[in-house]
mmCIF file with all atom_site columns, C-alpha atoms in Angstrom:
data_model
loop_
_atom_site.group_PDB
_atom_site.id
_atom_site.type_symbol
_atom_site.label_atom_id
_atom_site.label_alt_id
_atom_site.label_comp_id
_atom_site.label_asym_id
_atom_site.label_entity_id
_atom_site.label_seq_id
_atom_site.pdbx_PDB_ins_code
_atom_site.Cartn_x
_atom_site.Cartn_y
_atom_site.Cartn_z
_atom_site.occupancy
_atom_site.B_iso_or_equiv
_atom_site.pdbx_formal_charge
_atom_site.auth_seq_id
_atom_site.auth_comp_id
_atom_site.auth_asym_id
_atom_site.auth_atom_id
_atom_site.pdbx_PDB_model_num
ATOM 1   C CA . MET N 1 1   ? 82.939  -20.310 89.700  1.00 58.00 ? 1   MET N CA 1
ATOM 2   C CA . MET N 1 2   ? 83.703  -19.342 93.594  1.00 59.00 ? 2   MET N CA 1
ATOM 3   C CA . GLU N 1 3   ? 80.982  -20.867 95.966  1.00 67.00 ? 3   GLU N CA 1
ATOM 4   C CA . PHE N 1 4   ? 79.463  -19.406 98.293  1.00 67.00 ? 4   PHE N CA 1
ATOM 5   C CA . THR N 1 5   ? 80.279  -21.097 101.791 1.00 72.00 ? 5   THR N CA 1
ATOM 6   C CA . HIS N 1 6   ? 77.336  -19.637 103.916 1.00 72.00 ? 6   HIS N CA 1
ATOM 7   C CA . PHE N 1 7   ? 74.791  -20.922 102.717 1.00 76.00 ? 7   PHE N CA 1
ATOM 8   C CA . ASN N 1 8   ? 73.680  -25.089 103.124 1.00 76.00 ? 8   ASN N CA 1
ATOM 9   C CA . ASP N 1 9   ? 72.087  -26.879 100.068 1.00 77.00 ? 9   ASP N CA 1
ATOM 10  C CA . ALA N 1 10  ? 68.781  -25.503 100.504 1.00 79.00 ? 10  ALA N CA 1
ATOM 11  C CA . GLY N 1 11  ? 69.995  -21.467 100.286 1.00 76.00 ? 11  GLY N CA 1
ATOM 12  C CA . TYR N 1 12  ? 69.600  -21.230 103.938 1.00 76.00 ? 12  TYR N CA 1
ATOM 13  C CA . ALA N 1 13  ? 72.065  -18.473 105.715 1.00 80.00 ? 13  ALA N CA 1
ATOM 14  C CA . ARG N 1 14  ? 74.327  -21.293 107.950 1.00 79.00 ? 14  ARG N CA 1
ATOM 15  C CA . MET N 1 15  ? 77.634  -20.509 110.118 1.00 81.00 ? 15  MET N CA 1
ATOM 16  C CA . VAL N 1 16  ? 80.240  -22.196 108.278 1.00 84.00 ? 16  VAL N CA 1
ATOM 17  C CA . ASP N 1 17  ? 81.962  -25.732 110.281 1.00 84.00 ? 17  ASP N CA 1
ATOM 18  C CA . VAL N 1 18  ? 85.478  -25.135 110.668 1.00 90.00 ? 18  VAL N CA 1
ATOM 19  C CA . SER N 1 19  ? 85.552  -28.122 113.238 1.00 89.00 ? 19  SER N CA 1
ATOM 20  C CA . ALA N 1 20  ? 88.020  -29.967 110.456 1.00 87.00 ? 20  ALA N CA 1
ATOM 21  C CA . LYS N 1 21  ? 90.591  -27.140 110.214 1.00 88.00 ? 21  LYS N CA 1
ATOM 22  C CA . THR N 1 22  ? 93.751  -27.259 111.928 1.00 89.00 ? 22  THR N CA 1
ATOM 23  C CA . ASP N 1 23  ? 94.629  -24.113 113.958 1.00 92.00 ? 23  ASP N CA 1
ATOM 24  C CA . THR N 1 24  ? 96.812  -21.786 113.232 1.00 94.00 ? 24  THR N CA 1
ATOM 25  C CA . VAL N 1 25  ? 98.498  -18.233 114.094 1.00 96.00 ? 25  VAL N CA 1
ATOM 26  C CA . ARG N 1 26  ? 95.657  -15.552 112.432 1.00 96.00 ? 26  ARG N CA 1
ATOM 27  C CA . ILE N 1 27  ? 96.943  -11.667 111.932 1.00 97.00 ? 27  ILE N CA 1
ATOM 28  C CA . ALA N 1 28  ? 94.419  -8.835  110.160 1.00 98.00 ? 28  ALA N CA 1
ATOM 29  C CA . ALA N 1 29  ? 95.194  -5.571  109.719 1.00 98.00 ? 29  ALA N CA 1
ATOM 30  C CA . ALA N 1 30  ? 92.651  -2.737  109.018 1.00 98.00 ? 30  ALA N CA 1
ATOM 31  C CA . GLN N 1 31  ? 92.301  0.210   108.747 1.00 98.00 ? 31  GLN N CA 1
ATOM 32  C CA . ALA N 1 32  ? 89.738  3.250   109.165 1.00 98.00 ? 32  ALA N CA 1
ATOM 33  C CA . VAL N 1 33  ? 89.913  6.847   108.088 1.00 98.00 ? 33  VAL N CA 1
ATOM 34  C CA . VAL N 1 34  ? 88.245  9.881   109.978 1.00 98.00 ? 34  VAL N CA 1
ATOM 35  C CA . ARG N 1 35  ? 88.009  12.927  107.855 1.00 98.00 ? 35  ARG N CA 1
ATOM 36  C CA . MET N 1 36  ? 87.316  16.659  109.751 1.00 98.00 ? 36  MET N CA 1
ATOM 37  C CA . GLN N 1 37  ? 87.712  20.088  109.679 1.00 98.00 ? 37  GLN N CA 1
ATOM 38  C CA . PRO N 1 38  ? 91.348  21.170  111.148 1.00 98.00 ? 38  PRO N CA 1
ATOM 39  C CA . ALA N 1 39  ? 89.757  22.928  113.589 1.00 97.00 ? 39  ALA N CA 1
ATOM 40  C CA . THR N 1 40  ? 88.370  19.363  115.201 1.00 97.00 ? 40  THR N CA 1
ATOM 41  C CA . LEU N 1 41  ? 91.193  17.992  115.086 1.00 97.00 ? 41  LEU N CA 1
ATOM 42  C CA . ALA N 1 42  ? 93.341  20.766  116.569 1.00 96.00 ? 42  ALA N CA 1
ATOM 43  C CA . ALA N 1 43  ? 90.001  20.176  119.229 1.00 96.00 ? 43  ALA N CA 1
ATOM 44  C CA . ILE N 1 44  ? 91.312  15.952  119.349 1.00 96.00 ? 44  ILE N CA 1
ATOM 45  C CA . ARG N 1 45  ? 94.879  16.735  120.139 1.00 93.00 ? 45  ARG N CA 1
ATOM 46  C CA . SER N 1 46  ? 94.363  19.095  122.605 1.00 92.00 ? 46  SER N CA 1
ATOM 47  C CA . GLY N 1 47  ? 92.392  17.765  124.845 1.00 87.00 ? 47  GLY N CA 1
ATOM 48  C CA . GLY N 1 48  ? 88.859  20.348  123.412 1.00 83.00 ? 48  GLY N CA 1
ATOM 49  C CA . ILE N 1 49  ? 86.844  17.872  123.607 1.00 84.00 ? 49  ILE N CA 1
ATOM 50  C CA . LYS N 1 50  ? 83.606  18.454  125.896 1.00 85.00 ? 50  LYS N CA 1
ATOM 51  C CA . LYS N 1 51  ? 83.257  14.243  125.755 1.00 87.00 ? 51  LYS N CA 1
ATOM 52  C CA . GLY N 1 52  ? 86.700  13.837  126.977 1.00 87.00 ? 52  GLY N CA 1
ATOM 53  C CA . ASP N 1 53  ? 90.338  11.601  126.040 1.00 94.00 ? 53  ASP N CA 1
ATOM 54  C CA . VAL N 1 54  ? 88.973  10.653  122.266 1.00 97.00 ? 54  VAL N CA 1
ATOM 55  C CA . LEU N 1 55  ? 91.560  8.586   120.938 1.00 97.00 ? 55  LEU N CA 1
ATOM 56  C CA . GLY N 1 56  ? 91.964  7.078   124.459 1.00 96.00 ? 56  GLY N CA 1
ATOM 57  C CA . VAL N 1 57  ? 88.363  6.222   123.879 1.00 97.00 ? 57  VAL N CA 1
ATOM 58  C CA . ALA N 1 58  ? 88.427  5.146   121.217 1.00 98.00 ? 58  ALA N CA 1
ATOM 59  C CA . GLN N 1 59  ? 90.745  3.059   121.568 1.00 98.00 ? 59  GLN N CA 1
ATOM 60  C CA . VAL N 1 60  ? 89.320  0.925   123.995 1.00 98.00 ? 60  VAL N CA 1
ATOM 61  C CA . ALA N 1 61  ? 85.742  1.274   121.618 1.00 98.00 ? 61  ALA N CA 1
ATOM 62  C CA . GLY N 1 62  ? 87.832  -0.449  119.253 1.00 98.00 ? 62  GLY N CA 1
ATOM 63  C CA . ILE N 1 63  ? 89.171  -2.612  121.104 1.00 98.00 ? 63  ILE N CA 1
ATOM 64  C CA . MET N 1 64  ? 85.587  -3.968  122.107 1.00 98.00 ? 64  MET N CA 1
ATOM 65  C CA . GLY N 1 65  ? 84.629  -3.365  118.607 1.00 98.00 ? 65  GLY N CA 1
ATOM 66  C CA . ALA N 1 66  ? 87.174  -5.936  117.612 1.00 98.00 ? 66  ALA N CA 1
ATOM 67  C CA . LYS N 1 67  ? 86.086  -9.005  121.037 1.00 98.00 ? 67  LYS N CA 1
ATOM 68  C CA . GLN N 1 68  ? 82.479  -8.439  120.418 1.00 98.00 ? 68  GLN N CA 1
ATOM 69  C CA . THR N 1 69  ? 82.541  -8.865  116.159 1.00 98.00 ? 69  THR N CA 1
ATOM 70  C CA . ALA N 1 70  ? 80.897  -12.308 116.917 1.00 97.00 ? 70  ALA N CA 1
ATOM 71  C CA . GLY N 1 71  ? 77.558  -10.919 117.948 1.00 97.00 ? 71  GLY N CA 1
ATOM 72  C CA . VAL N 1 72  ? 76.618  -8.084  115.548 1.00 96.00 ? 72  VAL N CA 1
ATOM 73  C CA . ILE N 1 73  ? 78.148  -10.058 112.834 1.00 94.00 ? 73  ILE N CA 1
ATOM 74  C CA . PRO N 1 74  ? 75.781  -13.244 112.256 1.00 91.00 ? 74  PRO N CA 1
ATOM 75  C CA . MET N 1 75  ? 78.213  -15.703 111.030 1.00 90.00 ? 75  MET N CA 1
ATOM 76  C CA . CYS N 1 76  ? 81.003  -14.705 112.035 1.00 93.00 ? 76  CYS N CA 1
ATOM 77  C CA . HIS N 1 77  ? 82.042  -17.133 114.522 1.00 94.00 ? 77  HIS N CA 1
ATOM 78  C CA . PRO N 1 78  ? 83.358  -16.649 118.427 1.00 95.00 ? 78  PRO N CA 1
ATOM 79  C CA . LEU N 1 79  ? 86.789  -16.119 119.101 1.00 95.00 ? 79  LEU N CA 1
ATOM 80  C CA . MET N 1 80  ? 89.125  -16.117 121.588 1.00 96.00 ? 80  MET N CA 1
ATOM 81  C CA . LEU N 1 81  ? 91.477  -13.420 120.603 1.00 98.00 ? 81  LEU N CA 1
ATOM 82  C CA . SER N 1 82  ? 94.699  -13.453 122.088 1.00 98.00 ? 82  SER N CA 1
ATOM 83  C CA . SER N 1 83  ? 95.657  -9.451  121.086 1.00 98.00 ? 83  SER N CA 1
ATOM 84  C CA . VAL N 1 84  ? 93.974  -6.610  119.729 1.00 98.00 ? 84  VAL N CA 1
ATOM 85  C CA . ASN N 1 85  ? 96.109  -3.302  118.769 1.00 98.00 ? 85  ASN N CA 1
ATOM 86  C CA . ILE N 1 86  ? 94.809  -0.381  117.788 1.00 98.00 ? 86  ILE N CA 1
ATOM 87  C CA . SER N 1 87  ? 96.746  2.985   116.707 1.00 98.00 ? 87  SER N CA 1
ATOM 88  C CA . PHE N 1 88  ? 96.509  6.328   115.632 1.00 98.00 ? 88  PHE N CA 1
ATOM 89  C CA . ASP N 1 89  ? 97.998  8.219   112.716 1.00 98.00 ? 89  ASP N CA 1
ATOM 90  C CA . ILE N 1 90  ? 97.542  11.812  113.172 1.00 97.00 ? 90  ILE N CA 1
ATOM 91  C CA . ASN N 1 91  ? 97.913  13.258  109.105 1.00 98.00 ? 91  ASN N CA 1
ATOM 92  C CA . GLU N 1 92  ? 97.721  17.490  109.599 1.00 96.00 ? 92  GLU N CA 1
ATOM 93  C CA . PRO N 1 93  ? 97.655  18.309  106.541 1.00 97.00 ? 93  PRO N CA 1
ATOM 94  C CA . ALA N 1 94  ? 94.992  15.869  105.117 1.00 98.00 ? 94  ALA N CA 1
ATOM 95  C CA . SER N 1 95  ? 93.083  16.870  108.952 1.00 98.00 ? 95  SER N CA 1
ATOM 96  C CA . SER N 1 96  ? 92.634  13.199  109.225 1.00 98.00 ? 96  SER N CA 1
ATOM 97  C CA . ILE N 1 97  ? 92.875  10.012  111.602 1.00 98.00 ? 97  ILE N CA 1
ATOM 98  C CA . THR N 1 98  ? 94.130  6.571   110.262 1.00 98.00 ? 98  THR N CA 1
ATOM 99  C CA . ILE N 1 99  ? 92.652  3.797   112.471 1.00 98.00 ? 99  ILE N CA 1
ATOM 100 C CA . ASN N 1 100 ? 94.569  1.251   112.422 1.00 98.00 ? 100 ASN N CA 1
ATOM 101 C CA . CYS N 1 101 ? 94.247  -2.013  114.238 1.00 98.00 ? 101 CYS N CA 1
ATOM 102 C CA . GLU N 1 102 ? 95.690  -5.362  113.877 1.00 98.00 ? 102 GLU N CA 1
ATOM 103 C CA . VAL N 1 103 ? 94.197  -8.743  115.977 1.00 98.00 ? 103 VAL N CA 1
ATOM 104 C CA . LYS N 1 104 ? 96.011  -12.349 116.492 1.00 98.00 ? 104 LYS N CA 1
ATOM 105 C CA . THR N 1 105 ? 94.204  -15.087 117.738 1.00 97.00 ? 105 THR N CA 1
ATOM 106 C CA . THR N 1 106 ? 95.425  -18.988 117.087 1.00 96.00 ? 106 THR N CA 1
ATOM 107 C CA . GLY N 1 107 ? 91.884  -20.760 115.774 1.00 93.00 ? 107 GLY N CA 1
ATOM 108 C CA . LYS N 1 108 ? 89.998  -22.606 113.242 1.00 94.00 ? 108 LYS N CA 1
ATOM 109 C CA . THR N 1 109 ? 89.267  -19.554 111.195 1.00 93.00 ? 109 THR N CA 1
ATOM 110 C CA . GLY N 1 110 ? 90.741  -16.191 110.617 1.00 93.00 ? 110 GLY N CA 1
ATOM 111 C CA . VAL N 1 111 ? 90.191  -12.727 112.220 1.00 96.00 ? 111 VAL N CA 1
ATOM 112 C CA . GLU N 1 112 ? 89.565  -10.464 109.259 1.00 97.00 ? 112 GLU N CA 1
ATOM 113 C CA . MET N 1 113 ? 85.740  -8.961  110.662 1.00 97.00 ? 113 MET N CA 1
ATOM 114 C CA . GLU N 1 114 ? 87.472  -8.159  114.104 1.00 98.00 ? 114 GLU N CA 1
ATOM 115 C CA . ALA N 1 115 ? 90.314  -6.224  112.600 1.00 98.00 ? 115 ALA N CA 1
ATOM 116 C CA . ILE N 1 116 ? 87.660  -4.577  110.177 1.00 98.00 ? 116 ILE N CA 1
ATOM 117 C CA . SER N 1 117 ? 84.966  -3.808  113.060 1.00 98.00 ? 117 SER N CA 1
ATOM 118 C CA . GLY N 1 118 ? 87.921  -2.631  115.307 1.00 98.00 ? 118 GLY N CA 1
ATOM 119 C CA . ALA N 1 119 ? 89.150  -0.157  113.639 1.00 98.00 ? 119 ALA N CA 1
ATOM 120 C CA . GLY N 1 120 ? 85.000  1.045   112.121 1.00 98.00 ? 120 GLY N CA 1
ATOM 121 C CA . ILE N 1 121 ? 84.637  1.041   115.489 1.00 98.00 ? 121 ILE N CA 1
ATOM 122 C CA . ALA N 1 122 ? 86.991  3.504   116.671 1.00 98.00 ? 122 ALA N CA 1
ATOM 123 C CA . ALA N 1 123 ? 86.517  5.141   113.852 1.00 98.00 ? 123 ALA N CA 1
ATOM 124 C CA . MET N 1 124 ? 83.002  5.616   114.826 1.00 98.00 ? 124 MET N CA 1
ATOM 125 C CA . THR N 1 125 ? 84.024  6.313   118.617 1.00 98.00 ? 125 THR N CA 1
ATOM 126 C CA . ILE N 1 126 ? 86.121  9.447   117.219 1.00 98.00 ? 126 ILE N CA 1
ATOM 127 C CA . TYR N 1 127 ? 82.469  10.576  115.547 1.00 98.00 ? 127 TYR N CA 1
ATOM 128 C CA . ASP N 1 128 ? 80.706  9.983   118.090 1.00 97.00 ? 128 ASP N CA 1
ATOM 129 C CA . MET N 1 129 ? 82.590  12.102  120.420 1.00 96.00 ? 129 MET N CA 1
ATOM 130 C CA . SER N 1 130 ? 83.753  14.856  118.243 1.00 97.00 ? 130 SER N CA 1
ATOM 131 C CA . LYS N 1 131 ? 80.881  15.196  115.974 1.00 96.00 ? 131 LYS N CA 1
ATOM 132 C CA . ALA N 1 132 ? 79.337  18.227  118.100 1.00 94.00 ? 132 ALA N CA 1
ATOM 133 C CA . ILE N 1 133 ? 81.799  20.646  116.770 1.00 95.00 ? 133 ILE N CA 1
ATOM 134 C CA . ASP N 1 134 ? 81.446  18.799  113.248 1.00 96.00 ? 134 ASP N CA 1
ATOM 135 C CA . ARG N 1 135 ? 79.070  16.970  112.195 1.00 96.00 ? 135 ARG N CA 1
ATOM 136 C CA . TRP N 1 136 ? 80.066  16.168  109.108 1.00 97.00 ? 136 TRP N CA 1
ATOM 137 C CA . MET N 1 137 ? 82.898  14.473  109.295 1.00 98.00 ? 137 MET N CA 1
ATOM 138 C CA . GLU N 1 138 ? 83.627  11.894  107.152 1.00 98.00 ? 138 GLU N CA 1
ATOM 139 C CA . ILE N 1 139 ? 84.463  7.769   107.710 1.00 98.00 ? 139 ILE N CA 1
ATOM 140 C CA . THR N 1 140 ? 86.106  6.834   104.895 1.00 98.00 ? 140 THR N CA 1
ATOM 141 C CA . ASP N 1 141 ? 88.573  3.985   103.786 1.00 98.00 ? 141 ASP N CA 1
ATOM 142 C CA . ILE N 1 142 ? 87.487  0.804   106.081 1.00 98.00 ? 142 ILE N CA 1
ATOM 143 C CA . LYS N 1 143 ? 88.989  -1.613  104.657 1.00 98.00 ? 143 LYS N CA 1
ATOM 144 C CA . LEU N 1 144 ? 91.388  -4.803  104.926 1.00 98.00 ? 144 LEU N CA 1
ATOM 145 C CA . LEU N 1 145 ? 95.554  -4.078  105.007 1.00 98.00 ? 145 LEU N CA 1
ATOM 146 C CA . GLU N 1 146 ? 96.522  -7.487  105.536 1.00 98.00 ? 146 GLU N CA 1
ATOM 147 C CA . LYS N 1 147 ? 96.318  -10.817 106.485 1.00 97.00 ? 147 LYS N CA 1
ATOM 148 C CA . SER N 1 148 ? 98.239  -14.411 108.028 1.00 95.00 ? 148 SER N CA 1
ATOM 149 C CA . GLY N 1 149 ? 97.646  -17.785 108.699 1.00 93.00 ? 149 GLY N CA 1
ATOM 150 C CA . GLY N 1 150 ? 95.286  -21.158 107.746 1.00 87.00 ? 150 GLY N CA 1
ATOM 151 C CA . LYS N 1 151 ? 94.708  -21.994 104.062 1.00 86.00 ? 151 LYS N CA 1
ATOM 152 C CA . SER N 1 152 ? 95.945  -18.476 102.068 1.00 87.00 ? 152 SER N CA 1
ATOM 153 C CA . GLY N 1 153 ? 98.610  -17.616 103.543 1.00 90.00 ? 153 GLY N CA 1
ATOM 154 C CA . HIS N 1 154 ? 99.231  -14.192 104.286 1.00 95.00 ? 154 HIS N CA 1
ATOM 155 C CA . VAL N 1 155 ? 98.518  -12.058 101.788 1.00 94.00 ? 155 VAL N CA 1
ATOM 156 C CA . LYS N 1 156 ? 98.237  -8.395  101.461 1.00 96.00 ? 156 LYS N CA 1
ATOM 157 C CA . ARG N 1 157 ? 96.539  -5.332  100.217 1.00 92.00 ? 157 ARG N CA 1
ATOM 158 C CA . GLY N 1 158 ? 98.623  -4.146  96.815  1.00 88.00 ? 158 GLY N CA 1
ATOM 159 C CA . GLN N 1 159 ? 100.436 -7.198  96.538  1.00 75.00 ? 159 GLN N CA 1
#
């Protein structure tokens, strides 16, 4: 049976002690998908959203979200991130935007939560900036795709 690491001997929440771990290069990639009406996607692509450059703002928001993960996820360690990269894949037939977030650091703990947060915050920003014309957009498929570094090494979804 797997042991939960975020509880102390008395059963109360704790932040895991990673001080004995070795510093390694840690990389994680995550995604989120925003599904919308075709007209909404067209407005985002053409700059027709009144609030401004949706993908530009979402890119900055995703980076900020990754950087602030420890401030909103209680047991996450504050990390010095060396890189956050947000990219967008537009799928016109599916009327969706897939947000990809890759995060890197060198340290004692991984950056999976930072990658997931970055993708999720970018998706929520797309929703926020576009909701005036499409309130029923869906944010789906928020998930870790890949991670490397640390004890478990390189792990990729589907392998």
